[in-house]
């Protein structure tokens, strides 16, 4: 972080941050605050609910910002801002579809991304880890040990991962348990449970997680001094929430991504870090 300190309050840093703000336009939040430095940026593939999609990422010294690409380097939308002090990282093995993967884990959301090359993954992880370490040292906080479960992609299974009986179709839709991230059917995810760290509203959970959460709540009520999570039994008619993934507003027709771009090509660099 010391080698980036000289960028604080410099004109070039202000210009870079202003450029990011302009690309997100009115749909994004202001990013220029005292002491904030834009350290790097690049395109990563994010494992979304329906399929992997390219996303633009911006690494600041205190936050990670990402969004959907409308016109690369000119227009982005669906901005998300993640405080780095809430982030932990986990390196993952390659799959047939995605290489150079790792997981970004936070209390509210966890997801998998992949870089175009092993070198880029190392760069991203190195810079992210350094920023996180610096922030935790500065605040005196300990790394978070609790994280939201990443959602298993829809295409990972054709049947409910709980009952293993229900087969998904155009009429039988997939849902996601907000506790474990499994793809489940409607019958196996009728219950809602209030998990304040994730949402102020009761969220859809599978039958197994519901029983576990209720058992934990009962145990806490019997003597644990911790604040128990509560269920609102009146919410049984709560609208299905499996569609509230952060990518629900994405429109594949809007994203102008070069069809001939080879993401996993060693001679192509999709990320850059500033100095």
mmCIF file of C-alpha atoms in Angstrom:
data_model
loop_
_atom_site.group_PDB
_atom_site.id
_atom_site.type_symbol
_atom_site.label_atom_id
_atom_site.label_comp_id
_atom_site.label_asym_id
_atom_site.label_seq_id
_atom_site.Cartn_x
_atom_site.Cartn_y
_atom_site.Cartn_z
ATOM 1 C CA UNK A 1 0.000 0.000 0.000
ATOM 2 C CA UNK A 2 2.931 2.368 0.588
ATOM 3 C CA UNK A 3 3.751 2.513 -3.089
ATOM 4 C CA UNK A 4 0.183 3.675 -3.763
ATOM 5 C CA UNK A 5 0.159 6.404 -1.130
ATOM 6 C CA UNK A 6 1.626 8.889 -3.573
ATOM 7 C CA UNK A 7 -1.554 8.651 -5.668
ATOM 8 C CA UNK A 8 -3.750 10.082 -2.903
ATOM 9 C CA UNK A 9 -4.959 13.592 -3.765
ATOM 10 C CA UNK A 10 -3.240 13.516 -7.170
ATOM 11 C CA UNK A 11 -4.884 14.798 -10.323
ATOM 12 C CA UNK A 12 -4.422 11.512 -12.184
ATOM 13 C CA UNK A 13 -6.205 9.582 -9.423
ATOM 14 C CA UNK A 14 -9.068 12.095 -9.411
ATOM 15 C CA UNK A 15 -9.369 11.776 -13.185
ATOM 16 C CA UNK A 16 -9.443 7.979 -13.041
ATOM 17 C CA UNK A 17 -12.192 7.955 -10.398
ATOM 18 C CA UNK A 18 -14.198 10.586 -12.297
ATOM 19 C CA UNK A 19 -13.940 8.436 -15.415
ATOM 20 C CA UNK A 20 -15.419 5.452 -13.561
ATOM 21 C CA UNK A 21 -18.231 7.618 -12.207
ATOM 22 C CA UNK A 22 -18.983 8.902 -15.708
ATOM 23 C CA UNK A 23 -19.154 5.378 -17.112
ATOM 24 C CA UNK A 24 -21.802 4.406 -14.552
ATOM 25 C CA UNK A 25 -23.608 7.728 -14.964
ATOM 26 C CA UNK A 26 -26.654 8.580 -12.892
ATOM 27 C CA UNK A 27 -27.274 4.901 -12.095
ATOM 28 C CA UNK A 28 -24.083 4.699 -10.024
ATOM 29 C CA UNK A 29 -23.107 6.134 -6.660
ATOM 30 C CA UNK A 30 -20.434 8.843 -6.175
ATOM 31 C CA UNK A 31 -17.034 7.210 -5.705
ATOM 32 C CA UNK A 32 -14.752 10.176 -5.023
ATOM 33 C CA UNK A 33 -14.067 10.496 -1.286
ATOM 34 C CA UNK A 34 -10.984 11.833 0.540
ATOM 35 C CA UNK A 35 -8.189 9.267 0.724
ATOM 36 C CA UNK A 36 -9.673 6.880 -1.854
ATOM 37 C CA UNK A 37 -7.360 5.567 -4.563
ATOM 38 C CA UNK A 38 -8.234 3.594 -7.695
ATOM 39 C CA UNK A 39 -5.644 0.827 -7.756
ATOM 40 C CA UNK A 40 -6.715 -1.259 -10.717
ATOM 41 C CA UNK A 41 -9.453 -2.347 -13.046
ATOM 42 C CA UNK A 42 -10.307 -5.127 -15.430
ATOM 43 C CA UNK A 43 -12.831 -7.534 -16.852
ATOM 44 C CA UNK A 44 -13.510 -10.756 -14.990
ATOM 45 C CA UNK A 45 -16.020 -13.488 -15.701
ATOM 46 C CA UNK A 46 -18.604 -13.752 -12.924
ATOM 47 C CA UNK A 47 -20.488 -16.986 -12.359
ATOM 48 C CA UNK A 48 -24.071 -15.724 -12.413
ATOM 49 C CA UNK A 49 -27.237 -17.644 -11.708
ATOM 50 C CA UNK A 50 -28.037 -18.559 -15.302
ATOM 51 C CA UNK A 51 -24.594 -18.465 -16.950
ATOM 52 C CA UNK A 52 -21.104 -16.919 -16.605
ATOM 53 C CA UNK A 53 -21.022 -13.293 -17.739
ATOM 54 C CA UNK A 54 -18.279 -10.670 -18.227
ATOM 55 C CA UNK A 55 -18.247 -7.955 -15.571
ATOM 56 C CA UNK A 56 -16.052 -4.904 -15.164
ATOM 57 C CA UNK A 57 -14.316 -4.638 -11.770
ATOM 58 C CA UNK A 58 -12.629 -1.635 -10.158
ATOM 59 C CA UNK A 59 -10.339 -2.114 -7.169
ATOM 60 C CA UNK A 60 -10.039 0.849 -4.814
ATOM 61 C CA UNK A 61 -8.014 0.876 -1.614
ATOM 62 C CA UNK A 62 -11.187 0.485 0.466
ATOM 63 C CA UNK A 63 -13.923 -0.901 -1.817
ATOM 64 C CA UNK A 64 -14.442 -3.247 -4.760
ATOM 65 C CA UNK A 65 -16.865 -1.975 -7.411
ATOM 66 C CA UNK A 66 -18.294 -4.026 -10.266
ATOM 67 C CA UNK A 67 -20.993 -3.703 -12.862
ATOM 68 C CA UNK A 68 -22.429 -4.894 -16.161
ATOM 69 C CA UNK A 69 -20.819 -3.851 -19.433
ATOM 70 C CA UNK A 70 -22.991 -1.935 -21.886
ATOM 71 C CA UNK A 71 -20.178 -0.415 -23.971
ATOM 72 C CA UNK A 72 -16.687 -1.290 -22.741
ATOM 73 C CA UNK A 73 -14.779 1.703 -21.296
ATOM 74 C CA UNK A 74 -17.759 3.940 -22.035
ATOM 75 C CA UNK A 75 -20.926 2.762 -20.300
ATOM 76 C CA UNK A 76 -21.650 0.411 -17.386
ATOM 77 C CA UNK A 77 -24.727 -0.274 -15.261
ATOM 78 C CA UNK A 78 -25.909 -2.424 -12.316
ATOM 79 C CA UNK A 79 -23.233 -1.007 -10.027
ATOM 80 C CA UNK A 80 -22.327 -2.965 -6.891
ATOM 81 C CA UNK A 81 -20.051 -1.697 -4.116
ATOM 82 C CA UNK A 82 -18.384 -4.090 -1.647
ATOM 83 C CA UNK A 83 -16.406 -2.804 1.393
ATOM 84 C CA UNK A 84 -13.082 -4.618 1.301
ATOM 85 C CA UNK A 85 -12.878 -5.031 5.066
ATOM 86 C CA UNK A 86 -15.877 -7.393 4.790
ATOM 87 C CA UNK A 87 -14.227 -9.557 2.102
ATOM 88 C CA UNK A 88 -12.422 -12.856 2.360
ATOM 89 C CA UNK A 89 -11.017 -14.733 -0.629
ATOM 90 C CA UNK A 90 -10.811 -18.402 -1.566
ATOM 91 C CA UNK A 91 -8.895 -19.818 -4.510
ATOM 92 C CA UNK A 92 -10.852 -22.449 -6.453
ATOM 93 C CA UNK A 93 -9.863 -25.193 -8.909
ATOM 94 C CA UNK A 94 -10.529 -24.861 -12.630
ATOM 95 C CA UNK A 95 -13.635 -26.330 -14.230
ATOM 96 C CA UNK A 96 -14.242 -27.292 -17.849
ATOM 97 C CA UNK A 97 -16.030 -23.984 -18.418
ATOM 98 C CA UNK A 98 -14.024 -21.588 -16.243
ATOM 99 C CA UNK A 99 -10.351 -21.256 -15.381
ATOM 100 C CA UNK A 100 -8.333 -19.194 -12.894
ATOM 101 C CA UNK A 101 -11.240 -19.021 -10.456
ATOM 102 C CA UNK A 102 -11.623 -17.638 -6.955
ATOM 103 C CA UNK A 103 -14.494 -16.792 -4.620
ATOM 104 C CA UNK A 104 -15.230 -13.366 -3.176
ATOM 105 C CA UNK A 105 -17.041 -13.913 0.130
ATOM 106 C CA UNK A 106 -18.932 -11.379 2.241
ATOM 107 C CA UNK A 107 -21.688 -11.501 4.851
ATOM 108 C CA UNK A 108 -24.364 -10.462 2.363
ATOM 109 C CA UNK A 109 -23.181 -12.012 -0.901
ATOM 110 C CA UNK A 110 -20.606 -14.519 -2.108
ATOM 111 C CA UNK A 111 -19.801 -15.258 -5.730
ATOM 112 C CA UNK A 112 -17.186 -16.817 -8.017
ATOM 113 C CA UNK A 113 -15.121 -14.971 -10.614
ATOM 114 C CA UNK A 114 -12.391 -16.012 -13.016
ATOM 115 C CA UNK A 115 -9.533 -14.170 -14.676
ATOM 116 C CA UNK A 116 -8.277 -14.508 -18.252
ATOM 117 C CA UNK A 117 -4.948 -15.960 -17.110
ATOM 118 C CA UNK A 118 -3.246 -17.393 -14.050
ATOM 119 C CA UNK A 119 -1.012 -14.304 -13.905
ATOM 120 C CA UNK A 120 -4.034 -12.004 -13.757
ATOM 121 C CA UNK A 121 -5.600 -14.065 -10.998
ATOM 122 C CA UNK A 122 -2.389 -13.784 -8.976
ATOM 123 C CA UNK A 123 -2.342 -10.017 -9.514
ATOM 124 C CA UNK A 124 -5.942 -9.599 -8.451
ATOM 125 C CA UNK A 125 -5.549 -11.788 -5.373
ATOM 126 C CA UNK A 126 -2.298 -10.093 -4.386
ATOM 127 C CA UNK A 127 -3.754 -6.587 -4.614
ATOM 128 C CA UNK A 128 -7.023 -7.575 -2.944
ATOM 129 C CA UNK A 129 -5.266 -9.321 -0.063
ATOM 130 C CA UNK A 130 -2.942 -6.362 0.481
ATOM 131 C CA UNK A 131 -5.849 -3.893 0.584
ATOM 132 C CA UNK A 132 -7.847 -6.100 2.967
ATOM 133 C CA UNK A 133 -4.849 -6.617 5.248
ATOM 134 C CA UNK A 134 -4.157 -2.873 5.334
ATOM 135 C CA UNK A 135 -7.794 -2.041 6.196
ATOM 136 C CA UNK A 136 -8.057 -4.658 8.951
ATOM 137 C CA UNK A 137 -4.795 -3.443 10.483
ATOM 138 C CA UNK A 138 -6.048 0.133 10.331
ATOM 139 C CA UNK A 139 -9.418 -0.640 11.952
ATOM 140 C CA UNK A 140 -8.227 -3.369 14.323
ATOM 141 C CA UNK A 141 -10.925 -5.713 13.067
ATOM 142 C CA UNK A 142 -10.543 -9.456 12.708
ATOM 143 C CA UNK A 143 -11.238 -11.149 9.355
ATOM 144 C CA UNK A 144 -14.883 -12.151 9.004
ATOM 145 C CA UNK A 145 -15.557 -15.826 9.679
ATOM 146 C CA UNK A 146 -19.179 -15.793 8.521
ATOM 147 C CA UNK A 147 -20.204 -15.500 4.877
ATOM 148 C CA UNK A 148 -23.250 -15.778 2.675
ATOM 149 C CA UNK A 149 -23.437 -19.013 0.727
ATOM 150 C CA UNK A 150 -22.754 -18.650 -3.003
ATOM 151 C CA UNK A 151 -25.685 -19.597 -5.208
ATOM 152 C CA UNK A 152 -25.247 -22.783 -7.191
ATOM 153 C CA UNK A 153 -25.896 -21.957 -10.885
ATOM 154 C CA UNK A 154 -29.240 -23.020 -12.325
ATOM 155 C CA UNK A 155 -27.651 -25.268 -14.943
ATOM 156 C CA UNK A 156 -25.732 -27.247 -12.330
ATOM 157 C CA UNK A 157 -28.751 -29.479 -11.729
ATOM 158 C CA UNK A 158 -31.970 -30.550 -13.447
ATOM 159 C CA UNK A 159 -33.573 -31.801 -10.246
ATOM 160 C CA UNK A 160 -34.205 -30.374 -6.780
ATOM 161 C CA UNK A 161 -31.070 -30.716 -4.656
ATOM 162 C CA UNK A 162 -33.129 -31.460 -1.527
ATOM 163 C CA UNK A 163 -35.861 -33.951 -2.419
ATOM 164 C CA UNK A 164 -33.961 -35.161 -5.552
ATOM 165 C CA UNK A 165 -37.373 -36.029 -6.998
ATOM 166 C CA UNK A 166 -38.751 -32.874 -8.592
ATOM 167 C CA UNK A 167 -37.475 -32.244 -12.104
ATOM 168 C CA UNK A 168 -37.250 -28.630 -13.261
ATOM 169 C CA UNK A 169 -38.993 -27.483 -16.418
ATOM 170 C CA UNK A 170 -40.545 -24.380 -17.919
ATOM 171 C CA UNK A 171 -43.485 -24.901 -15.547
ATOM 172 C CA UNK A 172 -41.522 -26.082 -12.515
ATOM 173 C CA UNK A 173 -39.145 -23.266 -11.708
ATOM 174 C CA UNK A 174 -35.908 -23.267 -9.786
ATOM 175 C CA UNK A 175 -35.490 -21.468 -6.466
ATOM 176 C CA UNK A 176 -32.441 -20.830 -4.313
ATOM 177 C CA UNK A 177 -32.123 -21.324 -0.584
ATOM 178 C CA UNK A 178 -30.642 -18.123 0.875
ATOM 179 C CA UNK A 179 -28.871 -20.078 3.611
ATOM 180 C CA UNK A 180 -27.090 -22.872 1.709
ATOM 181 C CA UNK A 181 -27.370 -21.645 -1.900
ATOM 182 C CA UNK A 182 -28.832 -24.935 -3.173
ATOM 183 C CA UNK A 183 -31.155 -25.075 -6.178
ATOM 184 C CA UNK A 184 -34.485 -26.330 -4.852
ATOM 185 C CA UNK A 185 -38.108 -26.752 -5.861
ATOM 186 C CA UNK A 186 -41.032 -24.770 -4.506
ATOM 187 C CA UNK A 187 -42.249 -27.567 -2.243
ATOM 188 C CA UNK A 188 -38.815 -27.847 -0.624
ATOM 189 C CA UNK A 189 -38.530 -24.103 -0.024
ATOM 190 C CA UNK A 190 -41.909 -22.970 1.288
ATOM 191 C CA UNK A 191 -40.546 -21.514 4.526
ATOM 192 C CA UNK A 192 -39.132 -18.044 5.143
ATOM 193 C CA UNK A 193 -36.658 -17.085 7.847
ATOM 194 C CA UNK A 194 -35.429 -13.695 8.972
ATOM 195 C CA UNK A 195 -31.665 -13.398 8.567
ATOM 196 C CA UNK A 196 -30.885 -9.743 9.382
ATOM 197 C CA UNK A 197 -27.344 -9.896 8.001
ATOM 198 C CA UNK A 198 -28.749 -10.673 4.554
ATOM 199 C CA UNK A 199 -32.020 -8.761 4.440
ATOM 200 C CA UNK A 200 -34.578 -6.948 6.612
ATOM 201 C CA UNK A 201 -37.228 -9.261 5.146
ATOM 202 C CA UNK A 202 -37.698 -13.002 5.747
ATOM 203 C CA UNK A 203 -35.951 -14.942 2.991
ATOM 204 C CA UNK A 204 -36.663 -18.214 1.216
ATOM 205 C CA UNK A 205 -34.855 -21.176 2.777
ATOM 206 C CA UNK A 206 -34.959 -24.880 2.037
ATOM 207 C CA UNK A 207 -36.662 -27.304 4.411
ATOM 208 C CA UNK A 208 -33.377 -28.620 5.840
ATOM 209 C CA UNK A 209 -31.941 -25.161 6.549
ATOM 210 C CA UNK A 210 -35.274 -24.078 8.038
ATOM 211 C CA UNK A 211 -35.166 -26.936 10.551
ATOM 212 C CA UNK A 212 -31.566 -26.132 11.424
ATOM 213 C CA UNK A 213 -32.282 -22.421 11.823
ATOM 214 C CA UNK A 214 -35.320 -23.105 14.003
ATOM 215 C CA UNK A 215 -33.272 -25.478 16.168
ATOM 216 C CA UNK A 216 -30.592 -22.807 16.572
ATOM 217 C CA UNK A 217 -33.240 -20.236 17.460
ATOM 218 C CA UNK A 218 -34.744 -22.548 20.076
ATOM 219 C CA UNK A 219 -31.328 -23.209 21.575
ATOM 220 C CA UNK A 220 -30.566 -19.508 21.756
ATOM 221 C CA UNK A 221 -33.923 -18.793 23.363
ATOM 222 C CA UNK A 222 -33.212 -21.357 26.069
ATOM 223 C CA UNK A 223 -30.124 -19.632 27.360
ATOM 224 C CA UNK A 224 -27.850 -18.152 24.762
ATOM 225 C CA UNK A 225 -27.325 -14.443 25.295
ATOM 226 C CA UNK A 226 -26.883 -13.776 21.583
ATOM 227 C CA UNK A 227 -29.697 -12.053 19.722
ATOM 228 C CA UNK A 228 -31.689 -14.844 18.041
ATOM 229 C CA UNK A 229 -32.837 -14.627 14.454
ATOM 230 C CA UNK A 230 -36.628 -14.665 14.312
ATOM 231 C CA UNK A 231 -39.147 -16.074 11.903
ATOM 232 C CA UNK A 232 -42.311 -14.281 10.949
ATOM 233 C CA UNK A 233 -44.927 -16.999 10.513
ATOM 234 C CA UNK A 234 -47.258 -14.506 8.869
ATOM 235 C CA UNK A 235 -44.962 -14.334 5.859
ATOM 236 C CA UNK A 236 -45.943 -17.712 4.384
ATOM 237 C CA UNK A 237 -47.419 -15.876 1.416
ATOM 238 C CA UNK A 238 -44.231 -13.950 0.752
ATOM 239 C CA UNK A 239 -43.523 -13.558 -2.938
ATOM 240 C CA UNK A 240 -41.026 -16.036 -4.424
ATOM 241 C CA UNK A 241 -37.616 -14.443 -4.165
ATOM 242 C CA UNK A 242 -35.419 -16.698 -6.269
ATOM 243 C CA UNK A 243 -35.462 -14.029 -8.945
ATOM 244 C CA UNK A 244 -33.919 -11.342 -6.778
ATOM 245 C CA UNK A 245 -30.372 -12.205 -7.744
ATOM 246 C CA UNK A 246 -28.244 -9.129 -8.367
ATOM 247 C CA UNK A 247 -28.188 -9.964 -12.058
ATOM 248 C CA UNK A 248 -31.962 -9.883 -12.489
ATOM 249 C CA UNK A 249 -31.767 -6.504 -14.258
ATOM 250 C CA UNK A 250 -29.163 -7.683 -16.705
ATOM 251 C CA UNK A 251 -30.279 -7.763 -20.296
ATOM 252 C CA UNK A 252 -28.096 -9.925 -22.493
ATOM 253 C CA UNK A 253 -29.265 -7.964 -25.516
ATOM 254 C CA UNK A 254 -27.855 -4.761 -24.025
ATOM 255 C CA UNK A 255 -24.360 -6.051 -23.364
ATOM 256 C CA UNK A 256 -22.136 -5.381 -26.342
ATOM 257 C CA UNK A 257 -19.420 -7.955 -25.870
ATOM 258 C CA UNK A 258 -17.223 -8.853 -28.861
ATOM 259 C CA UNK A 259 -18.321 -12.283 -30.000
ATOM 260 C CA UNK A 260 -14.852 -13.184 -31.251
ATOM 261 C CA UNK A 261 -13.060 -12.181 -28.033
ATOM 262 C CA UNK A 262 -11.150 -15.122 -26.588
ATOM 263 C CA UNK A 263 -11.177 -14.532 -22.842
ATOM 264 C CA UNK A 264 -8.783 -17.330 -21.912
ATOM 265 C CA UNK A 265 -5.931 -16.330 -24.232
ATOM 266 C CA UNK A 266 -2.429 -15.904 -22.809
ATOM 267 C CA UNK A 267 -1.556 -12.984 -25.062
ATOM 268 C CA UNK A 268 -4.624 -10.974 -24.040
ATOM 269 C CA UNK A 269 -4.638 -8.926 -20.806
ATOM 270 C CA UNK A 270 -8.030 -7.879 -19.499
ATOM 271 C CA UNK A 271 -6.799 -6.169 -16.312
ATOM 272 C CA UNK A 272 -4.434 -3.361 -15.401
ATOM 273 C CA UNK A 273 -3.159 -2.044 -12.090
ATOM 274 C CA UNK A 274 -2.098 1.567 -11.607
ATOM 275 C CA UNK A 275 1.124 2.935 -10.181
#
